[in-house]
mmCIF file of C-alpha atoms in Angstrom:
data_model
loop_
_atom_site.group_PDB
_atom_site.id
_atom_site.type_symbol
_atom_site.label_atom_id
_atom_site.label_comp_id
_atom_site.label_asym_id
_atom_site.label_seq_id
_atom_site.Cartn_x
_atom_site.Cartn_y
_atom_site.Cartn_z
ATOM 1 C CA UNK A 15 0.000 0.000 0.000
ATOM 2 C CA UNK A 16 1.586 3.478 -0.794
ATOM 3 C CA UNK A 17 1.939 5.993 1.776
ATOM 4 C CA UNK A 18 1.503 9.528 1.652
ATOM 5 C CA UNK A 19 2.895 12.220 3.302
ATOM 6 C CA UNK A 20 2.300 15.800 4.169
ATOM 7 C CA UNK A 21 5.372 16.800 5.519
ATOM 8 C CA UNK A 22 7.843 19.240 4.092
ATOM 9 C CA UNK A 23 11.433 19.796 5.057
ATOM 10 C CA UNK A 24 13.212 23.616 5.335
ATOM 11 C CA UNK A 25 10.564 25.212 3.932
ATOM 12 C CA UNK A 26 8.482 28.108 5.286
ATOM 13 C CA UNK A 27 4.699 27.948 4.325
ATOM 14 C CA UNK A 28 3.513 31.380 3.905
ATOM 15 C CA UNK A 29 0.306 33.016 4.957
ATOM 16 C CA UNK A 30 -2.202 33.167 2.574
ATOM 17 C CA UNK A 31 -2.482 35.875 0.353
ATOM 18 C CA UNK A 32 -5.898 36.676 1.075
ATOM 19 C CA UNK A 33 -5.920 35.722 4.979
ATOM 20 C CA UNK A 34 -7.501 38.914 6.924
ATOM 21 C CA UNK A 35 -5.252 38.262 9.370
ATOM 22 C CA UNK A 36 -2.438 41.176 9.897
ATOM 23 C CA UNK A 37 -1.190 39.833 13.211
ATOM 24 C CA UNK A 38 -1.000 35.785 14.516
ATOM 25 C CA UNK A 39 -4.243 35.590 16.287
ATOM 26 C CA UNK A 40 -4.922 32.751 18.705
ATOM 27 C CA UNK A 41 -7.893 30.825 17.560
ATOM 28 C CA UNK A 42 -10.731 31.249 19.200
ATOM 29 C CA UNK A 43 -12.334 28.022 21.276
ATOM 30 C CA UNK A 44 -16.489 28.152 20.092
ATOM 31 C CA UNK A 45 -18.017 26.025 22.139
ATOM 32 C CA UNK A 46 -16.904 22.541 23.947
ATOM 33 C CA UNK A 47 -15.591 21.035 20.367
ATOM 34 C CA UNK A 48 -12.066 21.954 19.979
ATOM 35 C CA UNK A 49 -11.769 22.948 16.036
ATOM 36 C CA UNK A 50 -9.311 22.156 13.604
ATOM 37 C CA UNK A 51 -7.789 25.583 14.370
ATOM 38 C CA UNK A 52 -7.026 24.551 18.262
ATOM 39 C CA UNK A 53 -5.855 21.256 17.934
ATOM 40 C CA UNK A 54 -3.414 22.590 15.202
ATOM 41 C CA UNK A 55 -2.414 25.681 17.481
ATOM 42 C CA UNK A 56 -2.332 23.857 20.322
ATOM 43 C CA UNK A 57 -0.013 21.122 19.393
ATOM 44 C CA UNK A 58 2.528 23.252 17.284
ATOM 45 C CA UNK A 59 2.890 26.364 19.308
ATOM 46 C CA UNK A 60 3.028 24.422 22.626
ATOM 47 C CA UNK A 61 5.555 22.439 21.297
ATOM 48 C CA UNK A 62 7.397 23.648 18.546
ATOM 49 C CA UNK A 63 9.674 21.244 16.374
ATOM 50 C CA UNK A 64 8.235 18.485 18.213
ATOM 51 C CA UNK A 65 5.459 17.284 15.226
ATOM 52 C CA UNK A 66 5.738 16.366 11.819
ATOM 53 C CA UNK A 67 3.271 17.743 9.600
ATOM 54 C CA UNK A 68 1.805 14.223 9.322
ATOM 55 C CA UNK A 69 1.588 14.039 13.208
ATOM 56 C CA UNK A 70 -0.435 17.420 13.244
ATOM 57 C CA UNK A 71 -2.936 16.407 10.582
ATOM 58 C CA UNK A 72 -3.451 12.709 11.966
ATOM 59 C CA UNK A 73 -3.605 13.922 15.594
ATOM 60 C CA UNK A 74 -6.607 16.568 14.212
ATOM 61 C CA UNK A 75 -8.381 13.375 12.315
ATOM 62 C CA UNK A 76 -7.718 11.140 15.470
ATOM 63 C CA UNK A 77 -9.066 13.404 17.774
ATOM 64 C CA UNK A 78 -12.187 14.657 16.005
ATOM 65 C CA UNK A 79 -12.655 11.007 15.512
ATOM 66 C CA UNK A 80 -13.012 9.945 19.097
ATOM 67 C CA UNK A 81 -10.071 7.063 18.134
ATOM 68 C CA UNK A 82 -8.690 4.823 21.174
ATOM 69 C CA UNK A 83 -5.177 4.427 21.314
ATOM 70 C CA UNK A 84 -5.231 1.012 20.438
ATOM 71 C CA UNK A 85 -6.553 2.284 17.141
ATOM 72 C CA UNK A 86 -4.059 4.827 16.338
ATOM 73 C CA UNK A 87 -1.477 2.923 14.675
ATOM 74 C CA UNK A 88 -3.429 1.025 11.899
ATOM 75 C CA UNK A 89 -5.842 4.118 11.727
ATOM 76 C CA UNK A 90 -2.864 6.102 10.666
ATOM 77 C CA UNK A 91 -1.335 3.481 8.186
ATOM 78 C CA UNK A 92 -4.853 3.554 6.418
ATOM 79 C CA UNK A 93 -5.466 7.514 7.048
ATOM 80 C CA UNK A 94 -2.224 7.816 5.286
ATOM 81 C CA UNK A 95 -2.758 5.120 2.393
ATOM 82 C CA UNK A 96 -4.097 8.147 0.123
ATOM 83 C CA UNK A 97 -3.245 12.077 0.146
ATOM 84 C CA UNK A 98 -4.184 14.243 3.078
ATOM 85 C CA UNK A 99 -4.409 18.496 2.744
ATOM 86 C CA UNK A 100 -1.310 19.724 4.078
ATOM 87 C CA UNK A 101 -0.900 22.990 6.384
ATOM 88 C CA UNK A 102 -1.131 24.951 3.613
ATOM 89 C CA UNK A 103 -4.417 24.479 3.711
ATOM 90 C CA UNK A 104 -4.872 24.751 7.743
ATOM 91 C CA UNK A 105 -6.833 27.915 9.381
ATOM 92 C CA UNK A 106 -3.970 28.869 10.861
ATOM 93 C CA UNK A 107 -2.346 29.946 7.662
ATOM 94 C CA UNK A 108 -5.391 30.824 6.024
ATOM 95 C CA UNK A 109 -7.295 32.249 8.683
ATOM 96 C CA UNK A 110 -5.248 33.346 11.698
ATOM 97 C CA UNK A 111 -1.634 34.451 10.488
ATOM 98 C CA UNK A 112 0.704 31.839 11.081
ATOM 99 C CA UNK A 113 3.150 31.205 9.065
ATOM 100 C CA UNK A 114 4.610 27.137 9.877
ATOM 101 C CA UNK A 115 8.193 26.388 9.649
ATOM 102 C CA UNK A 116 9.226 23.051 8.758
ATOM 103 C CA UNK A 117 12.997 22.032 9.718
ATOM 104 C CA UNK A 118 15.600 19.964 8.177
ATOM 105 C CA UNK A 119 13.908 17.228 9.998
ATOM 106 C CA UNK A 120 10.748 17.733 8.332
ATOM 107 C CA UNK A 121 9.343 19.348 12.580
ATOM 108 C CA UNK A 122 6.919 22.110 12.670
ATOM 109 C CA UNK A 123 6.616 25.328 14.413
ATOM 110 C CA UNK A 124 4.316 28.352 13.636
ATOM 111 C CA UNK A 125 5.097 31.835 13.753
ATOM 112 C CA UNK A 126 2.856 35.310 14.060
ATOM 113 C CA UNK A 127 3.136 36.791 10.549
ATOM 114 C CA UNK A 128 4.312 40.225 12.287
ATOM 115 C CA UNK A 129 6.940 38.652 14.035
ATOM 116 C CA UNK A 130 10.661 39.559 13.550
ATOM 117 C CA UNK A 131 10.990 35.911 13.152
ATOM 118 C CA UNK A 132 8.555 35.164 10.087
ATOM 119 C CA UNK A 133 10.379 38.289 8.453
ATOM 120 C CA UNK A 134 13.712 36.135 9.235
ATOM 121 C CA UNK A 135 12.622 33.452 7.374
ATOM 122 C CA UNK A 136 10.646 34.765 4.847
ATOM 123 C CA UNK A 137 13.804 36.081 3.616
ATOM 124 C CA UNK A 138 16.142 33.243 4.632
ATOM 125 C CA UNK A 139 17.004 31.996 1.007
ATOM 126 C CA UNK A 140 18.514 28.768 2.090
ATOM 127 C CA UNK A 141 14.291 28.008 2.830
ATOM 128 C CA UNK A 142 11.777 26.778 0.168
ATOM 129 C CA UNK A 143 8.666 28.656 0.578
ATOM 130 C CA UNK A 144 5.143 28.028 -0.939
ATOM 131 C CA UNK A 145 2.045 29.911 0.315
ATOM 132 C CA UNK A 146 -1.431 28.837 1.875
ATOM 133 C CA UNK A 147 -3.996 27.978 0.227
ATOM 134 C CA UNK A 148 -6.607 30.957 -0.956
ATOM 135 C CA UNK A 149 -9.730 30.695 0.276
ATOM 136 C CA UNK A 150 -12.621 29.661 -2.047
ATOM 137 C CA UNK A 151 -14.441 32.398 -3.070
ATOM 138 C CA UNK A 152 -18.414 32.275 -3.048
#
């Protein structure tokens, strides 16, 4: 069975163009359901370079899903077995200005789009970068 991945190594995944985000805004909890948004910003920015890409996007699929842990590991063979949307297409870099950093080891963190530090790597040329997604337009 062929696995597929969305990780990324040294690259910088831009904000989208079109996010109305100017600043990187904490998402907001609605409700007792954590979104997409707060699993994402919860895992990454409490523990940055910790998580692959992969391990963001299952963890937000394994969660929402209610999965035991002694479902996890074939869940994720099977979750992986065809292709995923990536974090260019999380809120967090369409939605709330993060940018996410992926390091030579493929690890994510996420940085404020007004921080000194996304400025740092947007213009680190040593770093791929590709852009969120644009939102769909009605």
């Amino acid at each position: 069975m062929k696995t597929h991945t969305t990780n990324y190594t040294n690259t910088l995944i831009e904000v989208a163009a079109d996010s109305p985000a100017s600043f990187g805004e904490t998402p907001p909890v609605k409700g007792e359901a954590r979104s997409v948004a707060n699993i994402q910003f919860d895992m990454i920015k409490k523990h940055p370079y910790q998580y692959t890409s992969d391990d963001v996007v299952f963890q937000c699929y394994a969660t929402k899903k209610d999965l035991a842990a002694s479902e996890l590991p074939a869940e994720r063979e099977r979750f992986f077995s065809k292709g995923q949307p990536c974090l260019r297409a999380s809120p967090l870099t369409k939605r709330y200005g993060w940018g996410v950093h992926n390091n030579a080891e493929g690890k994510v963190a996420v940085y404020a789009v007004d921080s000194d530090e996304y400025k740092a790597l947007s213009l680190d040329k040593n770093l791929t970068k590709v852009k969120a997604m644009r939102s769909k337009k009605a």
